PDB file of N, CA and C and ligand atoms in Angstrom:
ATOM      1  N   MET A  50      15.872  -3.113  20.429  1.00 34.00           N
ATOM      2  CA  MET A  50      15.183  -4.111  21.246  1.00 34.00           C
ATOM      3  C   MET A  50      14.959  -3.595  22.661  1.00 34.00           C
ATOM      4  N   SER A  51      16.030  -2.980  23.271  1.00 37.00           N
ATOM      5  CA  SER A  51      15.920  -2.588  24.670  1.00 37.00           C
ATOM      6  C   SER A  51      14.838  -1.518  24.871  1.00 37.00           C
ATOM      7  N   ASP A  52      14.603  -0.683  23.853  1.00 39.00           N
ATOM      8  CA  ASP A  52      13.570   0.340  23.999  1.00 39.00           C
ATOM      9  C   ASP A  52      12.166  -0.230  23.933  1.00 39.00           C
ATOM     10  N   LYS A  53      12.062  -1.501  23.554  1.00 39.00           N
ATOM     11  CA  LYS A  53      10.745  -2.122  23.473  1.00 39.00           C
ATOM     12  C   LYS A  53      10.441  -2.954  24.722  1.00 39.00           C
ATOM     13  N   GLU A  54      11.432  -3.031  25.629  1.00 37.00           N
ATOM     14  CA  GLU A  54      11.244  -3.852  26.813  1.00 37.00           C
ATOM     15  C   GLU A  54      10.604  -3.072  27.940  1.00 37.00           C
ATOM     16  N   ASN A  55       9.838  -3.784  28.761  1.00 36.00           N
ATOM     17  CA  ASN A  55       9.277  -3.215  29.978  1.00 36.00           C
ATOM     18  C   ASN A  55       8.381  -2.013  29.717  1.00 36.00           C
ATOM     19  N   VAL A  56       7.704  -1.996  28.578  1.00 41.00           N
ATOM     20  CA  VAL A  56       6.845  -0.846  28.288  1.00 41.00           C
ATOM     21  C   VAL A  56       5.644  -0.801  29.225  1.00 41.00           C
ATOM     22  N   ASP A  57       5.325  -1.956  29.837  1.00 40.00           N
ATOM     23  CA  ASP A  57       4.201  -1.955  30.777  1.00 40.00           C
ATOM     24  C   ASP A  57       4.665  -1.727  32.211  1.00 40.00           C
ATOM     25  N   ASN A  58       5.948  -1.532  32.406  1.00 39.00           N
ATOM     26  CA  ASN A  58       6.474  -1.254  33.746  1.00 39.00           C
ATOM     27  C   ASN A  58       7.743  -0.426  33.595  1.00 39.00           C
ATOM     28  N   PRO A  59       7.604   0.818  33.140  1.00 41.00           N
ATOM     29  CA  PRO A  59       8.791   1.596  32.783  1.00 41.00           C
ATOM     30  C   PRO A  59       9.681   1.931  33.978  1.00 41.00           C
ATOM     31  N   ASP A  60       9.097   2.013  35.170  1.00 42.00           N
ATOM     32  CA  ASP A  60       9.896   2.389  36.339  1.00 42.00           C
ATOM     33  C   ASP A  60      10.229   1.145  37.165  1.00 42.00           C
ATOM     34  N   GLU A  61      11.384   0.551  36.867  1.00 40.00           N
ATOM     35  CA  GLU A  61      11.735  -0.716  37.506  1.00 40.00           C
ATOM     36  C   GLU A  61      12.060  -0.541  38.988  1.00 40.00           C
ATOM     37  N   SER A  62      12.330   0.708  39.413  1.00 44.00           N
ATOM     38  CA  SER A  62      12.687   0.946  40.821  1.00 44.00           C
ATOM     39  C   SER A  62      11.506   0.700  41.760  1.00 44.00           C
ATOM     40  N   THR A  63      10.295   0.680  41.228  1.00 47.00           N
ATOM     41  CA  THR A  63       9.112   0.448  42.061  1.00 47.00           C
ATOM     42  C   THR A  63       8.711  -1.017  42.083  1.00 47.00           C
ATOM     43  N   GLU A  64       9.578  -1.882  41.550  1.00 45.00           N
ATOM     44  CA  GLU A  64       9.245  -3.299  41.482  1.00 45.00           C
ATOM     45  C   GLU A  64       8.992  -3.883  42.869  1.00 45.00           C
ATOM     46  N   SER A  65       7.949  -4.674  42.973  1.00 53.00           N
ATOM     47  CA  SER A  65       7.569  -5.267  44.255  1.00 53.00           C
ATOM     48  C   SER A  65       8.182  -6.643  44.466  1.00 53.00           C
ATOM     49  N   GLY A  66       8.795  -7.184  43.422  1.00 55.00           N
ATOM     50  CA  GLY A  66       9.314  -8.539  43.517  1.00 55.00           C
ATOM     51  C   GLY A  66       8.319  -9.565  43.015  1.00 55.00           C
ATOM     52  N   VAL A  67       7.098  -9.112  42.779  1.00 63.00           N
ATOM     53  CA  VAL A  67       6.100 -10.000  42.193  1.00 63.00           C
ATOM     54  C   VAL A  67       6.232  -9.936  40.674  1.00 63.00           C
ATOM     55  N   ALA A  68       6.314 -11.094  40.047  1.00 57.00           N
ATOM     56  CA  ALA A  68       6.491 -11.125  38.595  1.00 57.00           C
ATOM     57  C   ALA A  68       5.259 -10.549  37.894  1.00 57.00           C
ATOM     58  N   THR A  69       5.508  -9.635  36.978  1.00 60.00           N
ATOM     59  CA  THR A  69       4.436  -9.125  36.121  1.00 60.00           C
ATOM     60  C   THR A  69       4.854  -9.354  34.678  1.00 60.00           C
ATOM     61  N   LYS A  70       3.945  -9.127  33.778  1.00 58.00           N
ATOM     62  CA  LYS A  70       4.285  -9.243  32.357  1.00 58.00           C
ATOM     63  C   LYS A  70       5.317  -8.165  32.051  1.00 58.00           C
ATOM     64  N   SER A  71       6.476  -8.572  31.531  1.00 64.00           N
ATOM     65  CA  SER A  71       7.555  -7.601  31.349  1.00 64.00           C
ATOM     66  C   SER A  71       7.967  -7.458  29.891  1.00 64.00           C
ATOM     67  N   HIS A  72       7.327  -8.211  29.010  1.00 64.00           N
ATOM     68  CA  HIS A  72       7.793  -8.188  27.635  1.00 64.00           C
ATOM     69  C   HIS A  72       6.581  -8.098  26.706  1.00 64.00           C
ATOM     70  N   THR A  73       6.257  -6.867  26.321  1.00 76.00           N
ATOM     71  CA  THR A  73       5.099  -6.672  25.455  1.00 76.00           C
ATOM     72  C   THR A  73       5.522  -6.820  24.002  1.00 76.00           C
ATOM     73  N   LYS A  74       4.763  -7.570  23.235  1.00 78.00           N
ATOM     74  CA  LYS A  74       5.068  -7.745  21.804  1.00 78.00           C
ATOM     75  C   LYS A  74       4.775  -6.449  21.055  1.00 78.00           C
ATOM     76  N   THR A  75       5.778  -5.928  20.362  1.00 87.00           N
ATOM     77  CA  THR A  75       5.587  -4.681  19.613  1.00 87.00           C
ATOM     78  C   THR A  75       6.125  -4.821  18.192  1.00 87.00           C
ATOM     79  N   LYS A  76       6.122  -6.037  17.669  1.00 91.00           N
ATOM     80  CA  LYS A  76       6.688  -6.240  16.328  1.00 91.00           C
ATOM     81  C   LYS A  76       5.877  -5.485  15.273  1.00 91.00           C
ATOM     82  N   LYS A  77       6.587  -4.731  14.425  1.00 92.00           N
ATOM     83  CA  LYS A  77       5.908  -3.995  13.357  1.00 92.00           C
ATOM     84  C   LYS A  77       5.503  -4.968  12.257  1.00 92.00           C
ATOM     85  N   PRO A  78       4.332  -4.745  11.619  1.00 93.00           N
ATOM     86  CA  PRO A  78       3.939  -5.638  10.532  1.00 93.00           C
ATOM     87  C   PRO A  78       4.811  -5.395   9.301  1.00 93.00           C
ATOM     88  N   SER A  79       5.019  -6.433   8.496  1.00 97.00           N
ATOM     89  CA  SER A  79       5.695  -6.252   7.207  1.00 97.00           C
ATOM     90  C   SER A  79       4.837  -5.341   6.341  1.00 97.00           C
ATOM     91  N   MET A  80       5.472  -4.538   5.492  1.00 98.00           N
ATOM     92  CA  MET A  80       4.744  -3.617   4.629  1.00 98.00           C
ATOM     93  C   MET A  80       4.889  -4.051   3.158  1.00 98.00           C
ATOM     94  N   TYR A  81       3.866  -3.702   2.384  1.00 98.00           N
ATOM     95  CA  TYR A  81       3.790  -4.177   0.992  1.00 98.00           C
ATOM     96  C   TYR A  81       3.489  -3.024   0.043  1.00 98.00           C
ATOM     97  N   LYS A  82       4.251  -2.980  -1.056  1.00 98.00           N
ATOM     98  CA  LYS A  82       4.043  -1.952  -2.081  1.00 98.00           C
ATOM     99  C   LYS A  82       2.917  -2.381  -3.015  1.00 98.00           C
ATOM    100  N   VAL A  83       2.063  -1.437  -3.370  1.00 98.00           N
ATOM    101  CA  VAL A  83       1.099  -1.668  -4.456  1.00 98.00           C
ATOM    102  C   VAL A  83       1.626  -0.925  -5.682  1.00 98.00           C
ATOM    103  N   LEU A  84       1.838  -1.674  -6.765  1.00 98.00           N
ATOM    104  CA  LEU A  84       2.421  -1.124  -7.988  1.00 98.00           C
ATOM    105  C   LEU A  84       1.417  -1.174  -9.132  1.00 98.00           C
ATOM    106  N   LEU A  85       1.417  -0.135  -9.952  1.00 98.00           N
ATOM    107  CA  LEU A  85       0.642  -0.135 -11.194  1.00 98.00           C
ATOM    108  C   LEU A  85       1.605  -0.386 -12.344  1.00 98.00           C
ATOM    109  N   LEU A  86       1.162  -1.188 -13.305  1.00 98.00           N
ATOM    110  CA  LEU A  86       2.000  -1.518 -14.458  1.00 98.00           C
ATOM    111  C   LEU A  86       1.495  -0.795 -15.702  1.00 98.00           C
ATOM    112  N   ASN A  87       2.410  -0.449 -16.585  1.00 98.00           N
ATOM    113  CA  ASN A  87       2.026   0.207 -17.828  1.00 98.00           C
ATOM    114  C   ASN A  87       1.464  -0.806 -18.824  1.00 98.00           C
ATOM    115  N   ASP A  88       0.609  -0.310 -19.721  1.00 98.00           N
ATOM    116  CA  ASP A  88       0.173  -1.073 -20.900  1.00 98.00           C
ATOM    117  C   ASP A  88      -0.128  -0.059 -21.986  1.00 98.00           C
ATOM    118  N   ASP A  89      -0.414  -0.533 -23.187  1.00 98.00           N
ATOM    119  CA  ASP A  89      -0.579   0.389 -24.324  1.00 98.00           C
ATOM    120  C   ASP A  89      -2.007   0.871 -24.507  1.00 98.00           C
ATOM    121  N   TYR A  90      -2.967   0.356 -23.733  1.00 98.00           N
ATOM    122  CA  TYR A  90      -4.384   0.582 -24.055  1.00 98.00           C
ATOM    123  C   TYR A  90      -5.193   1.325 -23.001  1.00 98.00           C
ATOM    124  N   THR A  91      -4.834   1.177 -21.731  1.00 98.00           N
ATOM    125  CA  THR A  91      -5.629   1.834 -20.682  1.00 98.00           C
ATOM    126  C   THR A  91      -5.505   3.357 -20.815  1.00 98.00           C
ATOM    127  N   PRO A  92      -6.630   4.073 -20.871  1.00 98.00           N
ATOM    128  CA  PRO A  92      -6.550   5.537 -20.983  1.00 98.00           C
ATOM    129  C   PRO A  92      -5.930   6.160 -19.731  1.00 98.00           C
ATOM    130  N   MET A  93      -5.142   7.194 -19.943  1.00 98.00           N
ATOM    131  CA  MET A  93      -4.523   7.936 -18.831  1.00 98.00           C
ATOM    132  C   MET A  93      -5.584   8.365 -17.805  1.00 98.00           C
ATOM    133  N   ASP A  94      -6.714   8.858 -18.296  1.00 98.00           N
ATOM    134  CA  ASP A  94      -7.758   9.359 -17.386  1.00 98.00           C
ATOM    135  C   ASP A  94      -8.273   8.267 -16.458  1.00 98.00           C
ATOM    136  N   PHE A  95      -8.315   7.039 -16.950  1.00 98.00           N
ATOM    137  CA  PHE A  95      -8.773   5.933 -16.113  1.00 98.00           C
ATOM    138  C   PHE A  95      -7.762   5.656 -15.000  1.00 98.00           C
ATOM    139  N   VAL A  96      -6.484   5.704 -15.332  1.00 98.00           N
ATOM    140  CA  VAL A  96      -5.436   5.471 -14.332  1.00 98.00           C
ATOM    141  C   VAL A  96      -5.485   6.567 -13.258  1.00 98.00           C
ATOM    142  N   VAL A  97      -5.663   7.805 -13.697  1.00 98.00           N
ATOM    143  CA  VAL A  97      -5.787   8.932 -12.753  1.00 98.00           C
ATOM    144  C   VAL A  97      -6.992   8.705 -11.836  1.00 98.00           C
ATOM    145  N   HIS A  98      -8.098   8.286 -12.427  1.00 98.00           N
ATOM    146  CA  HIS A  98      -9.312   8.010 -11.645  1.00 98.00           C
ATOM    147  C   HIS A  98      -9.055   6.934 -10.577  1.00 98.00           C
ATOM    148  N   VAL A  99      -8.381   5.859 -10.971  1.00 98.00           N
ATOM    149  CA  VAL A  99      -8.061   4.753 -10.049  1.00 98.00           C
ATOM    150  C   VAL A  99      -7.210   5.254  -8.881  1.00 98.00           C
ATOM    151  N   LEU A 100      -6.219   6.070  -9.195  1.00 98.00           N
ATOM    152  CA  LEU A 100      -5.317   6.565  -8.149  1.00 98.00           C
ATOM    153  C   LEU A 100      -6.051   7.490  -7.168  1.00 98.00           C
ATOM    154  N   LYS A 101      -7.002   8.262  -7.670  1.00 98.00           N
ATOM    155  CA  LYS A 101      -7.786   9.143  -6.795  1.00 98.00           C
ATOM    156  C   LYS A 101      -8.776   8.329  -5.960  1.00 98.00           C
ATOM    157  N   ARG A 102      -9.419   7.368  -6.599  1.00 98.00           N
ATOM    158  CA  ARG A 102     -10.490   6.622  -5.918  1.00 98.00           C
ATOM    159  C   ARG A 102      -9.958   5.649  -4.864  1.00 98.00           C
ATOM    160  N   PHE A 103      -8.905   4.898  -5.210  1.00 98.00           N
ATOM    161  CA  PHE A 103      -8.459   3.820  -4.314  1.00 98.00           C
ATOM    162  C   PHE A 103      -7.222   4.166  -3.491  1.00 98.00           C
ATOM    163  N   PHE A 104      -6.478   5.184  -3.932  1.00 98.00           N
ATOM    164  CA  PHE A 104      -5.227   5.487  -3.233  1.00 98.00           C
ATOM    165  C   PHE A 104      -5.206   6.915  -2.673  1.00 98.00           C
ATOM    166  N   ASN A 105      -6.386   7.563  -2.694  1.00 98.00           N
ATOM    167  CA  ASN A 105      -6.564   8.870  -2.047  1.00 98.00           C
ATOM    168  C   ASN A 105      -5.583   9.931  -2.555  1.00 98.00           C
ATOM    169  N   LYS A 106      -5.230   9.839  -3.828  1.00 98.00           N
ATOM    170  CA  LYS A 106      -4.350  10.864  -4.415  1.00 98.00           C
ATOM    171  C   LYS A 106      -5.194  12.040  -4.907  1.00 98.00           C
ATOM    172  N   ASP A 107      -4.596  13.238  -4.878  1.00 98.00           N
ATOM    173  CA  ASP A 107      -5.279  14.369  -5.520  1.00 98.00           C
ATOM    174  C   ASP A 107      -4.924  14.360  -7.020  1.00 98.00           C
ATOM    175  N   GLN A 108      -5.579  15.251  -7.778  1.00 98.00           N
ATOM    176  CA  GLN A 108      -5.421  15.256  -9.243  1.00 98.00           C
ATOM    177  C   GLN A 108      -3.951  15.367  -9.655  1.00 98.00           C
ATOM    178  N   VAL A 109      -3.226  16.285  -9.011  1.00 98.00           N
ATOM    179  CA  VAL A 109      -1.835  16.557  -9.402  1.00 98.00           C
ATOM    180  C   VAL A 109      -0.948  15.339  -9.130  1.00 98.00           C
ATOM    181  N   GLU A 110      -1.102  14.760  -7.935  1.00 98.00           N
ATOM    182  CA  GLU A 110      -0.297  13.582  -7.568  1.00 98.00           C
ATOM    183  C   GLU A 110      -0.655  12.393  -8.463  1.00 98.00           C
ATOM    184  N   ALA A 111      -1.943  12.216  -8.741  1.00 98.00           N
ATOM    185  CA  ALA A 111      -2.389  11.100  -9.587  1.00 98.00           C
ATOM    186  C   ALA A 111      -1.821  11.222 -11.003  1.00 98.00           C
ATOM    187  N   GLU A 112      -1.798  12.438 -11.535  1.00 98.00           N
ATOM    188  CA  GLU A 112      -1.242  12.651 -12.888  1.00 98.00           C
ATOM    189  C   GLU A 112       0.254  12.360 -12.906  1.00 98.00           C
ATOM    190  N   LYS A 113       0.953  12.753 -11.836  1.00 98.00           N
ATOM    191  CA  LYS A 113       2.401  12.498 -11.753  1.00 98.00           C
ATOM    192  C   LYS A 113       2.674  10.996 -11.778  1.00 98.00           C
ATOM    193  N   ILE A 114       1.932  10.249 -10.961  1.00 98.00           N
ATOM    194  CA  ILE A 114       2.150   8.795 -10.863  1.00 98.00           C
ATOM    195  C   ILE A 114       1.808   8.133 -12.206  1.00 98.00           C
ATOM    196  N   THR A 115       0.723   8.589 -12.829  1.00 98.00           N
ATOM    197  CA  THR A 115       0.321   8.026 -14.123  1.00 98.00           C
ATOM    198  C   THR A 115       1.427   8.225 -15.170  1.00 98.00           C
ATOM    199  N   MET A 116       1.987   9.413 -15.227  1.00 98.00           N
ATOM    200  CA  MET A 116       3.067   9.682 -16.197  1.00 98.00           C
ATOM    201  C   MET A 116       4.313   8.869 -15.860  1.00 98.00           C
ATOM    202  N   ASN A 117       4.532   8.672 -14.564  1.00 97.00           N
ATOM    203  CA  ASN A 117       5.650   7.840 -14.118  1.00 97.00           C
ATOM    204  C   ASN A 117       5.500   6.403 -14.624  1.00 97.00           C
ATOM    205  N   VAL A 118       4.302   5.864 -14.466  1.00 98.00           N
ATOM    206  CA  VAL A 118       4.042   4.504 -14.945  1.00 98.00           C
ATOM    207  C   VAL A 118       4.195   4.460 -16.471  1.00 98.00           C
ATOM    208  N   HIS A 119       3.613   5.447 -17.132  1.00 97.00           N
ATOM    209  CA  HIS A 119       3.651   5.517 -18.603  1.00 97.00           C
ATOM    210  C   HIS A 119       5.099   5.545 -19.099  1.00 97.00           C
ATOM    211  N   ASN A 120       5.954   6.297 -18.416  1.00 98.00           N
ATOM    212  CA  ASN A 120       7.341   6.470 -18.887  1.00 98.00           C
ATOM    213  C   ASN A 120       8.307   5.406 -18.366  1.00 98.00           C
ATOM    214  N   GLN A 121       8.073   4.923 -17.147  1.00 97.00           N
ATOM    215  CA  GLN A 121       9.031   3.986 -16.525  1.00 97.00           C
ATOM    216  C   GLN A 121       8.550   2.541 -16.566  1.00 97.00           C
ATOM    217  N   GLY A 122       7.279   2.331 -16.877  1.00 98.00           N
ATOM    218  CA  GLY A 122       6.752   0.962 -16.942  1.00 98.00           C
ATOM    219  C   GLY A 122       6.074   0.509 -15.669  1.00 98.00           C
ATOM    220  N   VAL A 123       6.396   1.168 -14.574  1.00 98.00           N
ATOM    221  CA  VAL A 123       5.823   0.779 -13.277  1.00 98.00           C
ATOM    222  C   VAL A 123       5.811   2.011 -12.368  1.00 98.00           C
ATOM    223  N   GLY A 124       4.866   2.046 -11.447  1.00 97.00           N
ATOM    224  CA  GLY A 124       4.785   3.187 -10.531  1.00 97.00           C
ATOM    225  C   GLY A 124       4.206   2.773  -9.193  1.00 97.00           C
ATOM    226  N   LEU A 125       4.615   3.486  -8.148  1.00 98.00           N
ATOM    227  CA  LEU A 125       4.193   3.172  -6.781  1.00 98.00           C
ATOM    228  C   LEU A 125       2.904   3.918  -6.424  1.00 98.00           C
ATOM    229  N   CYS A 126       1.891   3.156  -6.030  1.00 98.00           N
ATOM    230  CA  CYS A 126       0.615   3.752  -5.585  1.00 98.00           C
ATOM    231  C   CYS A 126       0.626   4.030  -4.093  1.00 98.00           C
ATOM    232  N   GLY A 127       1.295   3.156  -3.317  1.00 98.00           N
ATOM    233  CA  GLY A 127       1.330   3.320  -1.868  1.00 98.00           C
ATOM    234  C   GLY A 127       1.916   2.085  -1.212  1.00 98.00           C
ATOM    235  N   ILE A 128       2.142   2.182   0.096  1.00 98.00           N
ATOM    236  CA  ILE A 128       2.730   1.088   0.878  1.00 98.00           C
ATOM    237  C   ILE A 128       1.810   0.824   2.059  1.00 98.00           C
ATOM    238  N   TYR A 129       1.383  -0.433   2.208  1.00 98.00           N
ATOM    239  CA  TYR A 129       0.335  -0.787   3.164  1.00 98.00           C
ATOM    240  C   TYR A 129       0.656  -2.117   3.844  1.00 98.00           C
ATOM    241  N   THR A 130      -0.108  -2.418   4.891  1.00 98.00           N
ATOM    242  CA  THR A 130      -0.046  -3.764   5.450  1.00 98.00           C
ATOM    243  C   THR A 130      -0.608  -4.746   4.410  1.00 98.00           C
ATOM    244  N   TYR A 131      -0.348  -6.024   4.599  1.00 98.00           N
ATOM    245  CA  TYR A 131      -0.674  -7.026   3.585  1.00 98.00           C
ATOM    246  C   TYR A 131      -2.150  -7.000   3.179  1.00 98.00           C
ATOM    247  N   GLU A 132      -3.044  -7.018   4.165  1.00 98.00           N
ATOM    248  CA  GLU A 132      -4.481  -7.098   3.850  1.00 98.00           C
ATOM    249  C   GLU A 132      -4.971  -5.881   3.095  1.00 98.00           C
ATOM    250  N   VAL A 133      -4.501  -4.695   3.493  1.00 98.00           N
ATOM    251  CA  VAL A 133      -4.910  -3.453   2.824  1.00 98.00           C
ATOM    252  C   VAL A 133      -4.377  -3.456   1.393  1.00 98.00           C
ATOM    253  N   ALA A 134      -3.115  -3.849   1.214  1.00 98.00           N
ATOM    254  CA  ALA A 134      -2.509  -3.884  -0.126  1.00 98.00           C
ATOM    255  C   ALA A 134      -3.281  -4.841  -1.034  1.00 98.00           C
ATOM    256  N   GLU A 135      -3.601  -6.025  -0.529  1.00 98.00           N
ATOM    257  CA  GLU A 135      -4.332  -7.022  -1.335  1.00 98.00           C
ATOM    258  C   GLU A 135      -5.736  -6.530  -1.680  1.00 98.00           C
ATOM    259  N   THR A 136      -6.393  -5.898  -0.723  1.00 98.00           N
ATOM    260  CA  THR A 136      -7.763  -5.415  -0.954  1.00 98.00           C
ATOM    261  C   THR A 136      -7.775  -4.312  -2.006  1.00 98.00           C
ATOM    262  N   LYS A 137      -6.850  -3.364  -1.902  1.00 98.00           N
ATOM    263  CA  LYS A 137      -6.788  -2.284  -2.892  1.00 98.00           C
ATOM    264  C   LYS A 137      -6.498  -2.852  -4.276  1.00 98.00           C
ATOM    265  N   THR A 138      -5.568  -3.805  -4.352  1.00 98.00           N
ATOM    266  CA  THR A 138      -5.226  -4.416  -5.635  1.00 98.00           C
ATOM    267  C   THR A 138      -6.439  -5.120  -6.242  1.00 98.00           C
ATOM    268  N   THR A 139      -7.175  -5.846  -5.427  1.00 98.00           N
ATOM    269  CA  THR A 139      -8.388  -6.527  -5.897  1.00 98.00           C
ATOM    270  C   THR A 139      -9.397  -5.513  -6.443  1.00 98.00           C
ATOM    271  N   HIS A 140      -9.583  -4.399  -5.740  1.00 98.00           N
ATOM    272  CA  HIS A 140     -10.532  -3.365  -6.197  1.00 98.00           C
ATOM    273  C   HIS A 140     -10.105  -2.778  -7.534  1.00 98.00           C
ATOM    274  N   VAL A 141      -8.801  -2.512  -7.684  1.00 98.00           N
ATOM    275  CA  VAL A 141      -8.300  -1.957  -8.951  1.00 98.00           C
ATOM    276  C   VAL A 141      -8.534  -2.952 -10.087  1.00 98.00           C
ATOM    277  N   MET A 142      -8.174  -4.215  -9.843  1.00 98.00           N
ATOM    278  CA  MET A 142      -8.307  -5.233 -10.897  1.00 98.00           C
ATOM    279  C   MET A 142      -9.778  -5.465 -11.270  1.00 98.00           C
ATOM    280  N   ASP A 143     -10.666  -5.427 -10.277  1.00 98.00           N
ATOM    281  CA  ASP A 143     -12.109  -5.591 -10.529  1.00 98.00           C
ATOM    282  C   ASP A 143     -12.643  -4.475 -11.414  1.00 98.00           C
ATOM    283  N   LEU A 144     -12.316  -3.229 -11.035  1.00 98.00           N
ATOM    284  CA  LEU A 144     -12.822  -2.090 -11.815  1.00 98.00           C
ATOM    285  C   LEU A 144     -12.226  -2.092 -13.223  1.00 98.00           C
ATOM    286  N   SER A 145     -10.944  -2.428 -13.340  1.00 98.00           N
ATOM    287  CA  SER A 145     -10.295  -2.470 -14.660  1.00 98.00           C
ATOM    288  C   SER A 145     -10.973  -3.502 -15.551  1.00 98.00           C
ATOM    289  N   ARG A 146     -11.230  -4.670 -15.004  1.00 98.00           N
ATOM    290  CA  ARG A 146     -11.868  -5.733 -15.782  1.00 98.00           C
ATOM    291  C   ARG A 146     -13.283  -5.331 -16.193  1.00 98.00           C
ATOM    292  N   ARG A 147     -14.035  -4.786 -15.235  1.00 98.00           N
ATOM    293  CA  ARG A 147     -15.414  -4.371 -15.530  1.00 98.00           C
ATOM    294  C   ARG A 147     -15.440  -3.243 -16.559  1.00 98.00           C
ATOM    295  N   SER A 148     -14.381  -2.415 -16.576  1.00 98.00           N
ATOM    296  CA  SER A 148     -14.293  -1.306 -17.535  1.00 98.00           C
ATOM    297  C   SER A 148     -13.623  -1.748 -18.836  1.00 98.00           C
ATOM    298  N   GLN A 149     -13.238  -3.005 -18.891  1.00 98.00           N
ATOM    299  CA  GLN A 149     -12.585  -3.607 -20.072  1.00 98.00           C
ATOM    300  C   GLN A 149     -11.264  -2.927 -20.425  1.00 98.00           C
ATOM    301  N   HIS A 150     -10.521  -2.554 -19.368  1.00 98.00           N
ATOM    302  CA  HIS A 150      -9.154  -2.051 -19.556  1.00 98.00           C
ATOM    303  C   HIS A 150      -8.184  -3.110 -19.050  1.00 98.00           C
ATOM    304  N   PRO A 151      -7.024  -3.214 -19.688  1.00 98.00           N
ATOM    305  CA  PRO A 151      -6.064  -4.262 -19.289  1.00 98.00           C
ATOM    306  C   PRO A 151      -5.148  -3.867 -18.137  1.00 98.00           C
ATOM    307  N   LEU A 152      -5.440  -2.751 -17.485  1.00 98.00           N
ATOM    308  CA  LEU A 152      -4.595  -2.246 -16.398  1.00 98.00           C
ATOM    309  C   LEU A 152      -4.294  -3.338 -15.368  1.00 98.00           C
ATOM    310  N   GLN A 153      -3.009  -3.468 -15.041  1.00 98.00           N
ATOM    311  CA  GLN A 153      -2.570  -4.467 -14.062  1.00 98.00           C
ATOM    312  C   GLN A 153      -1.985  -3.782 -12.834  1.00 98.00           C
ATOM    313  N   CYS A 154      -2.274  -4.390 -11.693  1.00 98.00           N
ATOM    314  CA  CYS A 154      -1.842  -3.878 -10.406  1.00 98.00           C
ATOM    315  C   CYS A 154      -1.287  -5.067  -9.632  1.00 98.00           C
ATOM    316  N   LYS A 155      -0.178  -4.874  -8.924  1.00 98.00           N
ATOM    317  CA  LYS A 155       0.355  -6.003  -8.156  1.00 98.00           C
ATOM    318  C   LYS A 155       0.925  -5.575  -6.820  1.00 98.00           C
ATOM    319  N   VAL A 156       1.033  -6.541  -5.918  1.00 98.00           N
ATOM    320  CA  VAL A 156       1.574  -6.331  -4.580  1.00 98.00           C
ATOM    321  C   VAL A 156       2.988  -6.898  -4.545  1.00 98.00           C
ATOM    322  N   GLU A 157       3.875  -6.158  -3.897  1.00 98.00           N
ATOM    323  CA  GLU A 157       5.266  -6.614  -3.770  1.00 98.00           C
ATOM    324  C   GLU A 157       5.726  -6.345  -2.338  1.00 98.00           C
ATOM    325  N   LYS A 158       6.345  -7.344  -1.729  1.00 97.00           N
ATOM    326  CA  LYS A 158       6.838  -7.134  -0.369  1.00 97.00           C
ATOM    327  C   LYS A 158       7.919  -6.064  -0.371  1.00 97.00           C
ATOM    328  N   GLU A 159       7.829  -5.142   0.615  1.00 93.00           N
ATOM    329  CA  GLU A 159       8.767  -4.015   0.658  1.00 93.00           C
ATOM    330  C   GLU A 159      10.200  -4.462   0.924  1.00 93.00           C
TER     331      GLU A 159
HETATM  332  N1  TYC B 255       0.381   3.826 -21.503  1.00 95.19           N
HETATM  333  C1  TYC B 255      -1.024   4.183 -21.433  1.00 95.19           C
HETATM  334  C2  TYC B 255      -1.397   5.034 -22.652  1.00 95.19           C
HETATM  335  O1  TYC B 255      -0.535   5.497 -23.349  1.00 95.19           O
HETATM  336  C3  TYC B 255      -1.339   4.967 -20.172  1.00 95.19           C
HETATM  337  C4  TYC B 255      -1.141   4.160 -18.930  1.00 95.19           C
HETATM  338  C5  TYC B 255      -0.551   4.782 -17.830  1.00 95.19           C
HETATM  339  C6  TYC B 255      -1.527   2.846 -18.817  1.00 95.19           C
HETATM  340  C7  TYC B 255      -0.378   4.078 -16.640  1.00 95.19           C
HETATM  341  C8  TYC B 255      -1.358   2.126 -17.656  1.00 95.19           C
HETATM  342  O2  TYC B 255      -0.621   2.059 -15.389  1.00 95.19           O
HETATM  343  C9  TYC B 255      -0.785   2.743 -16.560  1.00 95.19           C
HETATM  344  N2  TYC B 255      -2.689   5.235 -22.863  1.00 95.19           N
END
């Protein structure tokens, strides 16, 4: 807490006695995990494509995450602020539905 105080007036020795704003809000936003869930029907290649397109993974990383989901039932795509996590999840679910794959994606508070 103390390291977040007086960030707009770091040198208190120069204080004039006139009140200035001394407490800047620096609260970090809550972060949210985007998770992919396994199913028996979505092709591996589609999952890899989703991870590259929406989560900026390269081929090798996308294949690793896909196998992780396939073997463990769930896998981490990334950790984002709430709006970014929800938007990415919506994009994944939209493309999955339009492609007629049952792939599920969900947001979980970190
Ligand atoms: N289990 C799927 C299959 O065998 C592959 C798959 C991987 C599906 C990851 C969903 O999130 C997923 N074709």
